[in-house]
PDB file of C-alpha atoms in Angstrom:
ATOM      1  CA  MET E 101      91.639  75.492 -42.813  1.00 54.00           C
ATOM      2  CA  GLY E 102      91.162  72.023 -44.306  1.00 63.00           C
ATOM      3  CA  LEU E 103      93.229  68.922 -43.721  1.00 63.00           C
ATOM      4  CA  PRO E 104      96.424  68.335 -45.712  1.00 61.00           C
ATOM      5  CA  VAL E 105      96.155  66.277 -48.855  1.00 65.00           C
ATOM      6  CA  GLY E 106      96.207  62.612 -48.045  1.00 67.00           C
ATOM      7  CA  PHE E 107      95.107  63.097 -44.485  1.00 74.00           C
ATOM      8  CA  SER E 108      91.414  62.352 -43.554  1.00 85.00           C
ATOM      9  CA  VAL E 109      89.176  62.726 -40.578  1.00 90.00           C
ATOM     10  CA  LEU E 110      89.833  58.981 -39.788  1.00 92.00           C
ATOM     11  CA  HIS E 111      93.516  59.822 -39.495  1.00 91.00           C
ATOM     12  CA  CYS E 112      92.562  62.356 -36.941  1.00 92.00           C
ATOM     13  CA  VAL E 113      90.292  59.934 -35.070  1.00 96.00           C
ATOM     14  CA  GLY E 114      92.956  57.239 -35.084  1.00 96.00           C
ATOM     15  CA  THR E 115      95.486  59.723 -33.737  1.00 96.00           C
ATOM     16  CA  VAL E 116      93.123  60.928 -30.920  1.00 97.00           C
ATOM     17  CA  LEU E 117      92.357  57.268 -30.041  1.00 98.00           C
ATOM     18  CA  LEU E 118      96.081  56.525 -29.883  1.00 98.00           C
ATOM     19  CA  GLY E 119      96.584  59.510 -27.534  1.00 98.00           C
ATOM     20  CA  ILE E 120      93.567  58.608 -25.295  1.00 98.00           C
ATOM     21  CA  GLY E 121      94.552  54.979 -25.085  1.00 98.00           C
ATOM     22  CA  LEU E 122      98.089  55.882 -24.202  1.00 98.00           C
ATOM     23  CA  ILE E 123      97.001  58.158 -21.374  1.00 98.00           C
ATOM     24  CA  LEU E 124      94.605  55.508 -20.005  1.00 98.00           C
ATOM     25  CA  HIS E 125      97.357  52.831 -20.112  1.00 98.00           C
ATOM     26  CA  ILE E 126      99.993  55.160 -18.459  1.00 98.00           C
ATOM     27  CA  VAL E 127      97.471  56.051 -15.596  1.00 97.00           C
ATOM     28  CA  GLY E 128      96.752  52.355 -15.140  1.00 96.00           C
ATOM     29  CA  LEU E 129     100.437  51.486 -15.124  1.00 94.00           C
ATOM     30  CA  ALA E 130     101.365  54.327 -12.697  1.00 94.00           C
ATOM     31  CA  THR E 131      98.510  53.977 -10.140  1.00 94.00           C
ATOM     32  CA  PRO E 132      98.656  51.468  -7.246  1.00 92.00           C
ATOM     33  CA  SER E 133      95.353  49.753  -7.549  1.00 90.00           C
ATOM     34  CA  TRP E 134      95.805  46.543  -9.674  1.00 91.00           C
ATOM     35  CA  ALA E 135      94.127  44.677  -6.799  1.00 90.00           C
ATOM     36  CA  SER E 136      92.184  46.301  -3.934  1.00 88.00           C
ATOM     37  CA  GLY E 137      90.431  45.193  -0.813  1.00 86.00           C
ATOM     38  CA  THR E 138      89.686  46.031   2.738  1.00 82.00           C
ATOM     39  CA  GLY E 139      92.034  45.138   5.516  1.00 71.00           C
ATOM     40  CA  THR E 140      93.454  46.455   8.692  1.00 70.00           C
ATOM     41  CA  ASP E 141      96.520  48.564   9.315  1.00 66.00           C
ATOM     42  CA  SER E 142      99.167  48.254  11.996  1.00 70.00           C
ATOM     43  CA  ARG E 143      96.785  49.902  14.532  1.00 76.00           C
ATOM     44  CA  GLY E 144      93.904  47.537  13.709  1.00 75.00           C
ATOM     45  CA  VAL E 145      91.985  50.225  11.895  1.00 76.00           C
ATOM     46  CA  SER E 146      90.019  49.170   8.766  1.00 79.00           C
ATOM     47  CA  VAL E 147      91.631  50.664   5.616  1.00 79.00           C
ATOM     48  CA  THR E 148      91.533  50.029   1.900  1.00 85.00           C
ATOM     49  CA  LYS E 149      94.589  48.077   0.763  1.00 85.00           C
ATOM     50  CA  MET E 150      95.765  48.435  -2.806  1.00 89.00           C
ATOM     51  CA  TYR E 151      98.524  46.577  -4.677  1.00 88.00           C
ATOM     52  CA  GLY E 152     100.059  48.142  -7.773  1.00 89.00           C
ATOM     53  CA  LEU E 153     102.869  47.017  -9.922  1.00 90.00           C
ATOM     54  CA  TRP E 154     105.333  48.771  -7.653  1.00 88.00           C
ATOM     55  CA  LYS E 155     103.551  50.049  -4.557  1.00 88.00           C
ATOM     56  CA  LEU E 156     101.386  48.826  -1.680  1.00 86.00           C
ATOM     57  CA  CYS E 157      99.067  51.298  -0.144  1.00 86.00           C
ATOM     58  CA  ASP E 158      97.275  50.839   3.282  1.00 81.00           C
ATOM     59  CA  GLY E 159      94.880  53.735   3.220  1.00 76.00           C
ATOM     60  CA  SER E 160      96.904  56.784   2.446  1.00 79.00           C
ATOM     61  CA  ASP E 161     100.204  55.170   3.489  1.00 83.00           C
ATOM     62  CA  CYS E 162     102.119  53.882   0.369  1.00 86.00           C
ATOM     63  CA  LYS E 163     105.307  52.029   0.315  1.00 87.00           C
ATOM     64  CA  ASP E 164     107.481  50.196  -2.211  1.00 86.00           C
ATOM     65  CA  LEU E 165     106.156  46.636  -2.656  1.00 81.00           C
ATOM     66  CA  PHE E 166     109.612  44.999  -2.570  1.00 81.00           C
ATOM     67  CA  ASP E 167     112.868  45.822  -0.914  1.00 77.00           C
ATOM     68  CA  SER E 168     115.046  45.047  -3.953  1.00 72.00           C
ATOM     69  CA  VAL E 169     114.719  43.828  -7.439  1.00 71.00           C
ATOM     70  CA  THR E 170     115.951  40.313  -6.452  1.00 76.00           C
ATOM     71  CA  ASN E 171     112.960  39.950  -4.172  1.00 80.00           C
ATOM     72  CA  ILE E 172     110.290  40.540  -6.825  1.00 83.00           C
ATOM     73  CA  PRO E 173     108.481  37.417  -7.851  1.00 86.00           C
ATOM     74  CA  ASP E 174     108.618  36.481 -11.599  1.00 89.00           C
ATOM     75  CA  PRO E 175     104.878  37.067 -12.350  1.00 90.00           C
ATOM     76  CA  TRP E 176     105.217  40.530 -10.909  1.00 90.00           C
ATOM     77  CA  LYS E 177     108.315  41.294 -13.044  1.00 91.00           C
ATOM     78  CA  ALA E 178     106.511  39.937 -16.108  1.00 94.00           C
ATOM     79  CA  ALA E 179     103.408  41.980 -15.464  1.00 95.00           C
ATOM     80  CA  SER E 180     105.472  45.136 -14.910  1.00 94.00           C
ATOM     81  CA  ALA E 181     107.857  44.650 -17.941  1.00 96.00           C
ATOM     82  CA  PHE E 182     105.092  43.925 -20.394  1.00 98.00           C
ATOM     83  CA  SER E 183     103.067  46.819 -19.141  1.00 97.00           C
ATOM     84  CA  ILE E 184     106.110  49.016 -19.768  1.00 98.00           C
ATOM     85  CA  LEU E 185     106.652  47.497 -23.261  1.00 98.00           C
ATOM     86  CA  GLY E 186     103.014  48.158 -23.978  1.00 98.00           C
ATOM     87  CA  MET E 187     103.452  51.833 -23.061  1.00 98.00           C
ATOM     88  CA  VAL E 188     106.618  51.980 -25.270  1.00 98.00           C
ATOM     89  CA  ALA E 189     104.705  50.476 -28.225  1.00 98.00           C
ATOM     90  CA  GLY E 190     101.843  52.968 -27.622  1.00 98.00           C
ATOM     91  CA  ILE E 191     104.297  55.930 -27.504  1.00 98.00           C
ATOM     92  CA  ALA E 192     105.816  54.721 -30.853  1.00 98.00           C
ATOM     93  CA  ALA E 193     102.468  54.449 -32.494  1.00 98.00           C
ATOM     94  CA  LEU E 194     101.398  57.859 -31.367  1.00 98.00           C
ATOM     95  CA  GLY E 195     104.805  59.436 -32.283  1.00 97.00           C
ATOM     96  CA  LEU E 196     104.721  57.906 -35.729  1.00 96.00           C
ATOM     97  CA  ALA E 197     101.120  59.056 -36.262  1.00 95.00           C
ATOM     98  CA  CYS E 198     102.270  62.587 -35.438  1.00 94.00           C
ATOM     99  CA  TYR E 199     105.327  62.190 -37.740  1.00 94.00           C
ATOM    100  CA  HIS E 200     102.980  61.060 -40.534  1.00 91.00           C
ATOM    101  CA  PHE E 201     100.821  64.212 -39.995  1.00 89.00           C
ATOM    102  CA  ILE E 202     103.917  66.451 -40.074  1.00 89.00           C
ATOM    103  CA  MET E 203     105.053  64.768 -43.253  1.00 88.00           C
ATOM    104  CA  ARG E 204     101.631  65.352 -44.821  1.00 84.00           C
ATOM    105  CA  VAL E 205     101.711  69.129 -43.863  1.00 83.00           C
ATOM    106  CA  LEU E 206     105.139  69.329 -45.438  1.00 84.00           C
ATOM    107  CA  ALA E 207     103.702  67.659 -48.620  1.00 76.00           C
ATOM    108  CA  LYS E 208     106.098  64.695 -48.450  1.00 79.00           C
ATOM    109  CA  PRO E 209     105.087  61.554 -50.241  1.00 77.00           C
ATOM    110  CA  GLU E 210     102.872  59.206 -48.193  1.00 72.00           C
ATOM    111  CA  THR E 211     104.106  55.744 -47.346  1.00 80.00           C
ATOM    112  CA  LYS E 212     101.850  52.829 -46.684  1.00 87.00           C
ATOM    113  CA  THR E 213     104.806  51.310 -44.674  1.00 93.00           C
ATOM    114  CA  LEU E 214     104.519  54.015 -42.051  1.00 93.00           C
ATOM    115  CA  LYS E 215     100.736  53.535 -41.593  1.00 93.00           C
ATOM    116  CA  PHE E 216     101.352  49.752 -41.441  1.00 96.00           C
ATOM    117  CA  ILE E 217     104.022  50.263 -38.743  1.00 97.00           C
ATOM    118  CA  ILE E 218     101.512  52.411 -36.788  1.00 97.00           C
ATOM    119  CA  MET E 219      98.977  49.668 -36.897  1.00 97.00           C
ATOM    120  CA  VAL E 220     101.512  47.002 -35.951  1.00 98.00           C
ATOM    121  CA  ALA E 221     102.675  49.145 -32.899  1.00 98.00           C
ATOM    122  CA  GLY E 222      99.068  49.497 -31.800  1.00 98.00           C
ATOM    123  CA  ILE E 223      98.503  45.767 -32.058  1.00 98.00           C
ATOM    124  CA  LEU E 224     101.776  45.049 -30.209  1.00 98.00           C
ATOM    125  CA  ALA E 225     100.829  47.466 -27.438  1.00 98.00           C
ATOM    126  CA  LEU E 226      97.547  45.524 -27.059  1.00 98.00           C
ATOM    127  CA  LEU E 227      99.334  42.207 -26.904  1.00 98.00           C
ATOM    128  CA  CYS E 228     101.797  43.531 -24.348  1.00 98.00           C
ATOM    129  CA  VAL E 229      98.885  44.763 -22.270  1.00 98.00           C
ATOM    130  CA  ILE E 230      97.113  41.376 -22.578  1.00 97.00           C
ATOM    131  CA  ILE E 231     100.277  39.642 -21.420  1.00 97.00           C
ATOM    132  CA  SER E 232     100.720  42.073 -18.579  1.00 96.00           C
ATOM    133  CA  THR E 233      97.198  41.764 -17.243  1.00 94.00           C
ATOM    134  CA  SER E 234      97.237  37.981 -17.664  1.00 94.00           C
ATOM    135  CA  CYS E 235     100.504  37.746 -15.735  1.00 93.00           C
ATOM    136  CA  PHE E 236      99.007  39.792 -12.935  1.00 90.00           C
ATOM    137  CA  GLY E 237      95.720  38.007 -12.987  1.00 87.00           C
ATOM    138  CA  GLY E 238      96.969  34.480 -13.349  1.00 87.00           C
ATOM    139  CA  GLY E 239     100.384  34.775 -11.840  1.00 85.00           C
ATOM    140  CA  VAL E 240     100.063  37.256  -9.047  1.00 83.00           C
ATOM    141  CA  TYR E 241      96.311  37.474  -8.188  1.00 76.00           C
ATOM    142  CA  GLN E 242      95.849  33.684  -8.196  1.00 80.00           C
ATOM    143  CA  LYS E 243      99.276  32.690  -6.867  1.00 78.00           C
ATOM    144  CA  TYR E 244      98.904  34.959  -3.838  1.00 74.00           C
ATOM    145  CA  GLU E 245      95.284  33.990  -3.410  1.00 74.00           C
ATOM    146  CA  MET E 246      94.109  37.533  -3.344  1.00 78.00           C
ATOM    147  CA  ASP E 247      90.600  36.581  -4.200  1.00 73.00           C
ATOM    148  CA  LYS E 248      90.426  34.500  -0.967  1.00 77.00           C
ATOM    149  CA  ALA E 249      91.841  37.380   0.979  1.00 77.00           C
ATOM    150  CA  GLY E 250      88.912  39.606  -0.223  1.00 80.00           C
ATOM    151  CA  PHE E 251      90.736  41.536  -2.956  1.00 85.00           C
ATOM    152  CA  ASP E 252      89.189  42.464  -6.163  1.00 88.00           C
ATOM    153  CA  ILE E 253      90.727  43.551  -9.475  1.00 90.00           C
ATOM    154  CA  GLY E 254      91.364  47.300  -9.167  1.00 90.00           C
ATOM    155  CA  TYR E 255      90.706  50.207 -11.418  1.00 94.00           C
ATOM    156  CA  SER E 256      94.421  50.414 -12.437  1.00 95.00           C
ATOM    157  CA  LEU E 257      94.309  47.039 -14.241  1.00 95.00           C
ATOM    158  CA  ILE E 258      91.044  47.944 -15.954  1.00 96.00           C
ATOM    159  CA  LEU E 259      92.469  51.344 -17.078  1.00 97.00           C
ATOM    160  CA  SER E 260      95.538  49.630 -18.467  1.00 97.00           C
ATOM    161  CA  ALA E 261      93.433  47.001 -20.335  1.00 97.00           C
ATOM    162  CA  VAL E 262      91.021  49.556 -21.731  1.00 98.00           C
ATOM    163  CA  GLY E 263      94.001  51.773 -22.750  1.00 98.00           C
ATOM    164  CA  GLY E 264      95.592  48.878 -24.634  1.00 98.00           C
ATOM    165  CA  ILE E 265      92.351  48.156 -26.502  1.00 98.00           C
ATOM    166  CA  VAL E 266      91.857  51.853 -27.449  1.00 98.00           C
ATOM    167  CA  ILE E 267      95.521  52.037 -28.614  1.00 98.00           C
ATOM    168  CA  CYS E 268      94.981  49.064 -30.874  1.00 98.00           C
ATOM    169  CA  ILE E 269      91.710  50.460 -32.235  1.00 98.00           C
ATOM    170  CA  GLY E 270      93.406  53.785 -32.923  1.00 98.00           C
ATOM    171  CA  GLY E 271      96.276  52.088 -34.867  1.00 97.00           C
ATOM    172  CA  VAL E 272      93.853  50.073 -36.905  1.00 98.00           C
ATOM    173  CA  VAL E 273      91.693  53.094 -37.734  1.00 97.00           C
ATOM    174  CA  PHE E 274      94.725  55.093 -38.662  1.00 95.00           C
ATOM    175  CA  PHE E 275      95.785  52.299 -41.051  1.00 95.00           C
ATOM    176  CA  VAL E 276      92.470  51.928 -42.826  1.00 95.00           C
ATOM    177  CA  ALA E 277      91.979  55.636 -43.268  1.00 89.00           C
ATOM    178  CA  SER E 278      92.295  56.596 -46.929  1.00 67.00           C
TER     179      SER E 278
END
């Protein structure tokens, strides 16, 4: 079975990239390793400590990072908020790409506006991820001197950044597809 009229392989590639990027960003957003390093727990045992956007993990023991919303420092709030906004923009881009595919299967007229909105949502997702990772790197990592305490940037921040880039590429590929 061939592709519907007006739907090319590049549309499929763009949609797959949107999905992969969204999964990477969500995994980065949800996992507690935006900064990680080695420290000691309450018993003096050496463990890997990991800071996420919402959790702190000492080895296998994870707990909420802050007691209440009022205790969360502004850079941490900004990093969390923009990370969530990036996820929402990625979901919008992927959802609209799927909607475009359904409309083509139903032989509805193609609109350039929808493809443009998909691209804009992908770019917006990347911008939100850039702001989020910048807030964490500049506002949290530097402010709390995590580098001096032996902490490195963790895999969660990297997954989130790569996911944002892939979402943006997927949106652009979807737009340029003929």
